[in-house]
PDB file of C-alpha atoms and ligand atoms in Angstrom:
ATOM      1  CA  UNK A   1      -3.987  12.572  54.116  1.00 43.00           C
ATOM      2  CA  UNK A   2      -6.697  10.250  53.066  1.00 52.00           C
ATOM      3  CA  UNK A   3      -6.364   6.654  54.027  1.00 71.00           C
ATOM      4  CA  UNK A   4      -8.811   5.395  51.423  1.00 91.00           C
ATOM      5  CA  UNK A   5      -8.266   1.703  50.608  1.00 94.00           C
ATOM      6  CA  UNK A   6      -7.723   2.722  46.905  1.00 93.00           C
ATOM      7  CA  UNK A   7      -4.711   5.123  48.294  1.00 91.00           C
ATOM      8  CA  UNK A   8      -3.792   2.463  50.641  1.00 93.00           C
ATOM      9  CA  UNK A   9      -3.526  -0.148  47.525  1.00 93.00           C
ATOM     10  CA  UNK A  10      -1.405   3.143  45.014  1.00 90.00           C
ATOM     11  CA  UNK A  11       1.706   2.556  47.847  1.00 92.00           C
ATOM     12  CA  UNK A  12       2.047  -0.661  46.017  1.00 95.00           C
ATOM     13  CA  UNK A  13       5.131   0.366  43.517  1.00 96.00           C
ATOM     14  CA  UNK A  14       4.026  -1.142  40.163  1.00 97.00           C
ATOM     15  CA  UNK A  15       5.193  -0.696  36.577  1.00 98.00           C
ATOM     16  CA  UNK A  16       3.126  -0.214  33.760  1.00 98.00           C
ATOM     17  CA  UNK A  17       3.295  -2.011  30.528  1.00 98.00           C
ATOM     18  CA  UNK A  18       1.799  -3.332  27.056  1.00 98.00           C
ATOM     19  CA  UNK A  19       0.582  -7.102  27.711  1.00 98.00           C
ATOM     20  CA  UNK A  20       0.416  -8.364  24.068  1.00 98.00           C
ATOM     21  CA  UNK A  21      -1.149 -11.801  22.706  1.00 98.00           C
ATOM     22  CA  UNK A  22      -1.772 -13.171  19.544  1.00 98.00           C
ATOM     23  CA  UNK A  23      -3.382 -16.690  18.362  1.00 97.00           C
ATOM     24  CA  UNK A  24      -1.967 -16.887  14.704  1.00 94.00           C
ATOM     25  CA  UNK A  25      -3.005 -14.021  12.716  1.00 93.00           C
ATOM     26  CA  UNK A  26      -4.967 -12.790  15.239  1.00 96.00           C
ATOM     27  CA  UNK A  27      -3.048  -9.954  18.016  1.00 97.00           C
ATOM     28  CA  UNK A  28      -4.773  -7.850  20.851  1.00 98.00           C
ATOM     29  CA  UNK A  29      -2.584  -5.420  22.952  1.00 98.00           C
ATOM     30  CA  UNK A  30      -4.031  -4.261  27.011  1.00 98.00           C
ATOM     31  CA  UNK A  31      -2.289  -2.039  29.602  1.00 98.00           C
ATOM     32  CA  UNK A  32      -1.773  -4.028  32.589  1.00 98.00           C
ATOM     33  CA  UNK A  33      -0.029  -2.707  36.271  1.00 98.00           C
ATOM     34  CA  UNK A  34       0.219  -6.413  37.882  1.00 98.00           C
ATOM     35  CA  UNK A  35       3.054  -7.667  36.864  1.00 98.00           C
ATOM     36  CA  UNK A  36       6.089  -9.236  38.508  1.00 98.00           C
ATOM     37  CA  UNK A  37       9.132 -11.328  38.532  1.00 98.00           C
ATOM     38  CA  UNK A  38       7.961 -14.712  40.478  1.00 98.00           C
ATOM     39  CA  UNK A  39      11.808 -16.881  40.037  1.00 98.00           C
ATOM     40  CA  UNK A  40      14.879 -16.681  38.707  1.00 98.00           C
ATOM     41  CA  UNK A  41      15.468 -20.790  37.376  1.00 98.00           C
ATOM     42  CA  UNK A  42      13.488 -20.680  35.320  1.00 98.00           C
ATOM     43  CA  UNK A  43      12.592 -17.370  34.830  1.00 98.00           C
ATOM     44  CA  UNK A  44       9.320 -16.976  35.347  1.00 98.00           C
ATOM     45  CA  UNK A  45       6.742 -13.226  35.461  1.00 98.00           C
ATOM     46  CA  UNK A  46       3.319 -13.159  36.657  1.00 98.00           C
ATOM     47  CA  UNK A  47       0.871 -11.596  35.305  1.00 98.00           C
ATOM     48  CA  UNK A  48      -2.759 -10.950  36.515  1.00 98.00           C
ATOM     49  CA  UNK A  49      -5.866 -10.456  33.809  1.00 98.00           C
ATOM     50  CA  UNK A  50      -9.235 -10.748  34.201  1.00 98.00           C
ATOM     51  CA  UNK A  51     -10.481 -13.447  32.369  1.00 98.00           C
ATOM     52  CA  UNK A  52     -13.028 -11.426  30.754  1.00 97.00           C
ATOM     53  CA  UNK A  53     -10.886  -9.361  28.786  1.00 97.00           C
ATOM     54  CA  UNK A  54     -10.675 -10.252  25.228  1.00 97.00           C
ATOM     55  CA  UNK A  55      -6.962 -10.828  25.244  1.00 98.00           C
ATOM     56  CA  UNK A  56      -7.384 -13.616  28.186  1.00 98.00           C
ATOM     57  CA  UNK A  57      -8.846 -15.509  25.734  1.00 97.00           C
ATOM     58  CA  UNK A  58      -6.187 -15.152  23.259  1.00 97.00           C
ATOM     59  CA  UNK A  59      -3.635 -15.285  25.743  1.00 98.00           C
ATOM     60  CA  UNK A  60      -5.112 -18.789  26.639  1.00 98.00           C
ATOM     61  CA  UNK A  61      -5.902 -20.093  22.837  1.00 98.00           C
ATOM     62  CA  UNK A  62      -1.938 -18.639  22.033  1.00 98.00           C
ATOM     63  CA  UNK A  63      -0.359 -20.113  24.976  1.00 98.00           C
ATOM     64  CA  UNK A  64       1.975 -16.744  24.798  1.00 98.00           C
ATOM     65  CA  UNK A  65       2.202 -13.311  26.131  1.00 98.00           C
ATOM     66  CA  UNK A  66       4.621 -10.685  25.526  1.00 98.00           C
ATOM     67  CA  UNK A  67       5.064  -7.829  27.860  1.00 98.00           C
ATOM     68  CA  UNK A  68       5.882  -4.304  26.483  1.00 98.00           C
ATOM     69  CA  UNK A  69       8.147  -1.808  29.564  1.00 99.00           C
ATOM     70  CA  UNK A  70       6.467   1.614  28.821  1.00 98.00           C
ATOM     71  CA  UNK A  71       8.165   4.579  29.593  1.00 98.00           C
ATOM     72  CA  UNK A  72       7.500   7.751  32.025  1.00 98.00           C
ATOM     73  CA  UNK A  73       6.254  10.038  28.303  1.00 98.00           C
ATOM     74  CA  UNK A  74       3.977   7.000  27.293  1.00 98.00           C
ATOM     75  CA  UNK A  75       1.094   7.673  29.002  1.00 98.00           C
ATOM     76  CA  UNK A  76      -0.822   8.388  25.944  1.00 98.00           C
ATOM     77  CA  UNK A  77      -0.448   4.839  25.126  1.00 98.00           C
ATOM     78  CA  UNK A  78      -1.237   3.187  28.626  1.00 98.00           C
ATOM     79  CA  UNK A  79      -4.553   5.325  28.077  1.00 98.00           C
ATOM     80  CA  UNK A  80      -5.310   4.245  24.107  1.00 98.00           C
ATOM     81  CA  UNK A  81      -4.412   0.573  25.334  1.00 98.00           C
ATOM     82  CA  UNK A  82      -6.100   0.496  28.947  1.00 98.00           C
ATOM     83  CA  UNK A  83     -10.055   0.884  27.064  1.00 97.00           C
ATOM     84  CA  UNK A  84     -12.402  -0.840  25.144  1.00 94.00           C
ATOM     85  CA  UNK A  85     -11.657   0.162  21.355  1.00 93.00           C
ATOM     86  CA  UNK A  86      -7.852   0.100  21.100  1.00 96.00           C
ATOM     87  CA  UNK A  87      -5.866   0.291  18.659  1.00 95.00           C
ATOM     88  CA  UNK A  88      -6.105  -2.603  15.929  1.00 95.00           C
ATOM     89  CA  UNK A  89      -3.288  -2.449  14.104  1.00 96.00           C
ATOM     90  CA  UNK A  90      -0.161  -4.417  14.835  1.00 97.00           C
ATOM     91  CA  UNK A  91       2.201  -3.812  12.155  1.00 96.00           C
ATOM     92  CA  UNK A  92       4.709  -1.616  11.280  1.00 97.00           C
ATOM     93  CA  UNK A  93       6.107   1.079  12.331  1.00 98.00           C
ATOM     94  CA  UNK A  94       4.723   0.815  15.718  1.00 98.00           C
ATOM     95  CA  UNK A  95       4.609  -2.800  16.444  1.00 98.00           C
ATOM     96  CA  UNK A  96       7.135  -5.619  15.405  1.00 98.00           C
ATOM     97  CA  UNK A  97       5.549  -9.080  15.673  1.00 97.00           C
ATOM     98  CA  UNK A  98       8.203 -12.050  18.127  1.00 91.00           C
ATOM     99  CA  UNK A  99       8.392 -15.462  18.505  1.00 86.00           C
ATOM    100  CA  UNK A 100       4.880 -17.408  18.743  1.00 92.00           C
ATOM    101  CA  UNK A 101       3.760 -14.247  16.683  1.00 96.00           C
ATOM    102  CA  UNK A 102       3.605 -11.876  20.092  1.00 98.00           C
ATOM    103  CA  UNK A 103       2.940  -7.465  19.786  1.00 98.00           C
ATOM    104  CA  UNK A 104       6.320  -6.339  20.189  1.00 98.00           C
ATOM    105  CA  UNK A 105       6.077  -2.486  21.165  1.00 98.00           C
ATOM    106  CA  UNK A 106       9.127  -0.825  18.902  1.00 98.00           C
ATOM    107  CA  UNK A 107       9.340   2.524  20.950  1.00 98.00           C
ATOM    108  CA  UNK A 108       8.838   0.575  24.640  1.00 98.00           C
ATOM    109  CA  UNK A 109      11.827   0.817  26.913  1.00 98.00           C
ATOM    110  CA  UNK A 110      12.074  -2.961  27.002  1.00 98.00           C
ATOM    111  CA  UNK A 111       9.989  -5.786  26.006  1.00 98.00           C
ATOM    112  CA  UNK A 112      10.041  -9.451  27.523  1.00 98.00           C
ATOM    113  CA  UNK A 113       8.224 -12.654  25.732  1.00 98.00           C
ATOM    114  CA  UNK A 114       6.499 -15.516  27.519  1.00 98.00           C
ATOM    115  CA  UNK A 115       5.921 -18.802  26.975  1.00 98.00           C
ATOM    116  CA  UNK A 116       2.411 -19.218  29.308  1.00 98.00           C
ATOM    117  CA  UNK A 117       3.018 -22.431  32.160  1.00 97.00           C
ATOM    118  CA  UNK A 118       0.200 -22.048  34.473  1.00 97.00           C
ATOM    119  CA  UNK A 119      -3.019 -20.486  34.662  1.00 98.00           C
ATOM    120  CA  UNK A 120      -4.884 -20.137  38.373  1.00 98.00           C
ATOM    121  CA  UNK A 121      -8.159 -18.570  39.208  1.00 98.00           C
ATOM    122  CA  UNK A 122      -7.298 -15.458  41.803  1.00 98.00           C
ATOM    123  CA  UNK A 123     -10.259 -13.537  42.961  1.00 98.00           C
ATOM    124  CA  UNK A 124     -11.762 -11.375  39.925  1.00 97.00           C
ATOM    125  CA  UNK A 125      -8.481 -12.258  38.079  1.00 98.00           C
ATOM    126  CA  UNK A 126      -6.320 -15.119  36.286  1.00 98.00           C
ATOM    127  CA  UNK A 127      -2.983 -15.481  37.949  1.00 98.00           C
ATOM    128  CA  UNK A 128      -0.997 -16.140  34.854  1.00 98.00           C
ATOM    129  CA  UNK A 129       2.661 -17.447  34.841  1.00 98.00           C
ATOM    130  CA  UNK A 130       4.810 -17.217  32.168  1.00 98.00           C
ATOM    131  CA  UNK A 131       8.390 -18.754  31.453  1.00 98.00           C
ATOM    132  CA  UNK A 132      10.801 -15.484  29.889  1.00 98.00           C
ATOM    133  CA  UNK A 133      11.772 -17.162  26.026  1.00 98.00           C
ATOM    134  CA  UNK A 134      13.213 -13.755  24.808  1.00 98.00           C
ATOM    135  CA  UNK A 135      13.911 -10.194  25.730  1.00 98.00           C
ATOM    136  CA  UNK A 136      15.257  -6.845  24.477  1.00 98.00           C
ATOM    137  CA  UNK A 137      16.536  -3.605  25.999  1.00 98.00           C
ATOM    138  CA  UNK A 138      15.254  -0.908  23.480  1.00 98.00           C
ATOM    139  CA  UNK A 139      16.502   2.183  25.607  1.00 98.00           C
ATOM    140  CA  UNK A 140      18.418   1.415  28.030  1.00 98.00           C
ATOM    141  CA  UNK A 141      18.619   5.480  29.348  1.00 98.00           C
ATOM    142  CA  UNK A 142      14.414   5.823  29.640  1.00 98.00           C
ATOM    143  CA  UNK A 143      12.555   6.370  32.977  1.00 98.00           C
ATOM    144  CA  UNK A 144       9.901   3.618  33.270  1.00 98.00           C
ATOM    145  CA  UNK A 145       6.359   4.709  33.672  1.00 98.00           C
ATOM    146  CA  UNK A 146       4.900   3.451  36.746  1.00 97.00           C
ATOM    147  CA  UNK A 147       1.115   2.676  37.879  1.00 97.00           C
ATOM    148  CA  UNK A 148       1.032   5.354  40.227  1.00 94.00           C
ATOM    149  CA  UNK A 149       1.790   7.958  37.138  1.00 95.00           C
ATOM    150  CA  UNK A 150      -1.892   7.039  35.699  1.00 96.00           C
ATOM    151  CA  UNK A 151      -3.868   8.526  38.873  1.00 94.00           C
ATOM    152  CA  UNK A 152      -7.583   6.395  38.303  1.00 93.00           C
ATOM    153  CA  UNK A 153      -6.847   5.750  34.598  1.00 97.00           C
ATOM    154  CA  UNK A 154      -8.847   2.410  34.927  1.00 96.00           C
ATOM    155  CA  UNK A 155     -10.846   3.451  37.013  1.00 96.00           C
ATOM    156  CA  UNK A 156      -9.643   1.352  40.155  1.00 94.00           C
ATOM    157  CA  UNK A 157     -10.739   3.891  42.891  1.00 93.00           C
ATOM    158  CA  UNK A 158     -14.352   2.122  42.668  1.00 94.00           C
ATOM    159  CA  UNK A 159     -13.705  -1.390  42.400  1.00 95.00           C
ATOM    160  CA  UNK A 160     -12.323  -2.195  45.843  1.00 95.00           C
ATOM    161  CA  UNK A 161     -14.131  -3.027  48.564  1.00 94.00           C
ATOM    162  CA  UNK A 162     -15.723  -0.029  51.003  1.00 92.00           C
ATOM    163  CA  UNK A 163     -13.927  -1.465  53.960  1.00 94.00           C
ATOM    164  CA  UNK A 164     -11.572  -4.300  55.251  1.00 93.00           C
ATOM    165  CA  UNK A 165     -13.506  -7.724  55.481  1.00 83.00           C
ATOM    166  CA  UNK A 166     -16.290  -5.975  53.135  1.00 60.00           C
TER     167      UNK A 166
HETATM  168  C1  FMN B   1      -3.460   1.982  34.284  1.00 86.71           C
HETATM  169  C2  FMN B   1      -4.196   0.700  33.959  1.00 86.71           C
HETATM  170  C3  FMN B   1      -3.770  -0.500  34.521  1.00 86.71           C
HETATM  171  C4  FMN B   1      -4.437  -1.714  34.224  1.00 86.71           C
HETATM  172  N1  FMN B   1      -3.966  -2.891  34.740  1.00 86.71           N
HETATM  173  C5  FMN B   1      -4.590  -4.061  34.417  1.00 86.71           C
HETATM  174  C6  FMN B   1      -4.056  -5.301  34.909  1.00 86.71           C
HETATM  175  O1  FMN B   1      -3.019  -5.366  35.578  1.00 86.71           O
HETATM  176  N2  FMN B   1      -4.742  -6.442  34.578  1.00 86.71           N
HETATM  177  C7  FMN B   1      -5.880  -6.422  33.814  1.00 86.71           C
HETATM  178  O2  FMN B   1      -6.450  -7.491  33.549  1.00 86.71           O
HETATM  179  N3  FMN B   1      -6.376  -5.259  33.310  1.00 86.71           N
HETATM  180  C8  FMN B   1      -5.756  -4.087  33.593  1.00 86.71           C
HETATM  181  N4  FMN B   1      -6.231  -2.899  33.082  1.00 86.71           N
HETATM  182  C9  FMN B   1      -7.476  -2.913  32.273  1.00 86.71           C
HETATM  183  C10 FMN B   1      -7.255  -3.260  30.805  1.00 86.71           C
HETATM  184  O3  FMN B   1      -6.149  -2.579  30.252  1.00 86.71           O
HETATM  185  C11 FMN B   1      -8.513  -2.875  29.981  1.00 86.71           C
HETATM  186  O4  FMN B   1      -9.675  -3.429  30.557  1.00 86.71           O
HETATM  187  C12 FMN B   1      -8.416  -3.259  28.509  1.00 86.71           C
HETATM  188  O5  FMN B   1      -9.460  -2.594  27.807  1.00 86.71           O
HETATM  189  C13 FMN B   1      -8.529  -4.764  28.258  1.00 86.71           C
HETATM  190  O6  FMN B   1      -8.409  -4.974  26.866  1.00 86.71           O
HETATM  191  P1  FMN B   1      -9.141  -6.153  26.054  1.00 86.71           P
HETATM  192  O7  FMN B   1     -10.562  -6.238  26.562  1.00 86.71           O
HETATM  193  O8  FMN B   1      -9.015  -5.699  24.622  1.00 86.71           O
HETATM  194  O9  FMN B   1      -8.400  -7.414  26.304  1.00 86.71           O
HETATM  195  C14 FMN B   1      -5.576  -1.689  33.360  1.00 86.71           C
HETATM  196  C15 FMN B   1      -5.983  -0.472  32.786  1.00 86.71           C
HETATM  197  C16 FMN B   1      -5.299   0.708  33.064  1.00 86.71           C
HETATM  198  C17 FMN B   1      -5.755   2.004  32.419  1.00 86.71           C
END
């Protein structure tokens, strides 16, 4: 059994989803793992981008984020959404556009929208929280896909550090 850091850091259970932001007309859509529930009054998720992905700067501009559940037979669409040269369409039939004008995935399991509250440096990343505005169960029977279902998709494996402390 290999006790790599990158398979130490896989025993994390994560979800995968569709983080999607818009600032008026214009929408972006990423893959993102680090995401979590962070209260219940209000109802706040996390979310963790690096800053210099296109979509943080929407995200910031747009004050908004929506985020899309994928399920366990989406992984063709964690890949398209988790490189440079996505996707650019947002419209129908594949996309549905919420409040504050957010990517609303119309085949995800579930899909949650977010008001943006605070925004915090963390490491190589933005801690970003976001207040839950709106919500939808699409399929309520659908396994979701998790993070540990896309192997080293993006890559992660040689981004950590070679050893504790490093
Ligand atoms: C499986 C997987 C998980 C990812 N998780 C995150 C994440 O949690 N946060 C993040 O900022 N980027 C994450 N990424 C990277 C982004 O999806 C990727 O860099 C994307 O191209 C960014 O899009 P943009 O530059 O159009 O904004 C992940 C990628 C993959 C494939």
């Amino acid at each position: 059994m290999s006790d790599s850091i990158p398979d130490l850091f896989k025993r994390l259970t994560q979800g995968l989803y569709l983080i999607g932001v818009a600032d008026g007309e214009e929408r972006n859509a990423f893959t993102a793992a680090w995401v979590m529930q962070v209260s219940f009054d209000p109802m706040l998720l996390a979310l963790s981008i690096n800053p210099e992905h296109s979509s943080f700067a929407l995200l910031e501009k747009g004050g908004a984020f929506s985020v899309n559940v994928l399920k366990s037979d989406q992984l063709d669409l964690a890949e398209a959404y988790g490189k440079p040269g996505a996707p650019e369409d947002f419209g129908a039939p594949d996309w549905s556009a919420g409040e504050f004008g957010l990517p609303l995935r119309n085949d995800a399991l579930a899909w949650f929208e977010c008001k943006a509250k605070y925004i915090a440096p963390a490491g190589d990343h933005n801690l970003v929280t976001g207040e839950v505005v709106g919500g939808k169960i699409l399929d309520a029977d659908a396994t979701p896909l998790t993070y540990a279902d896309t192997g080293d998709m993006d890559g992660a494996a040689a981004l950590f550090p070679k050893s504790f402390g490093g």
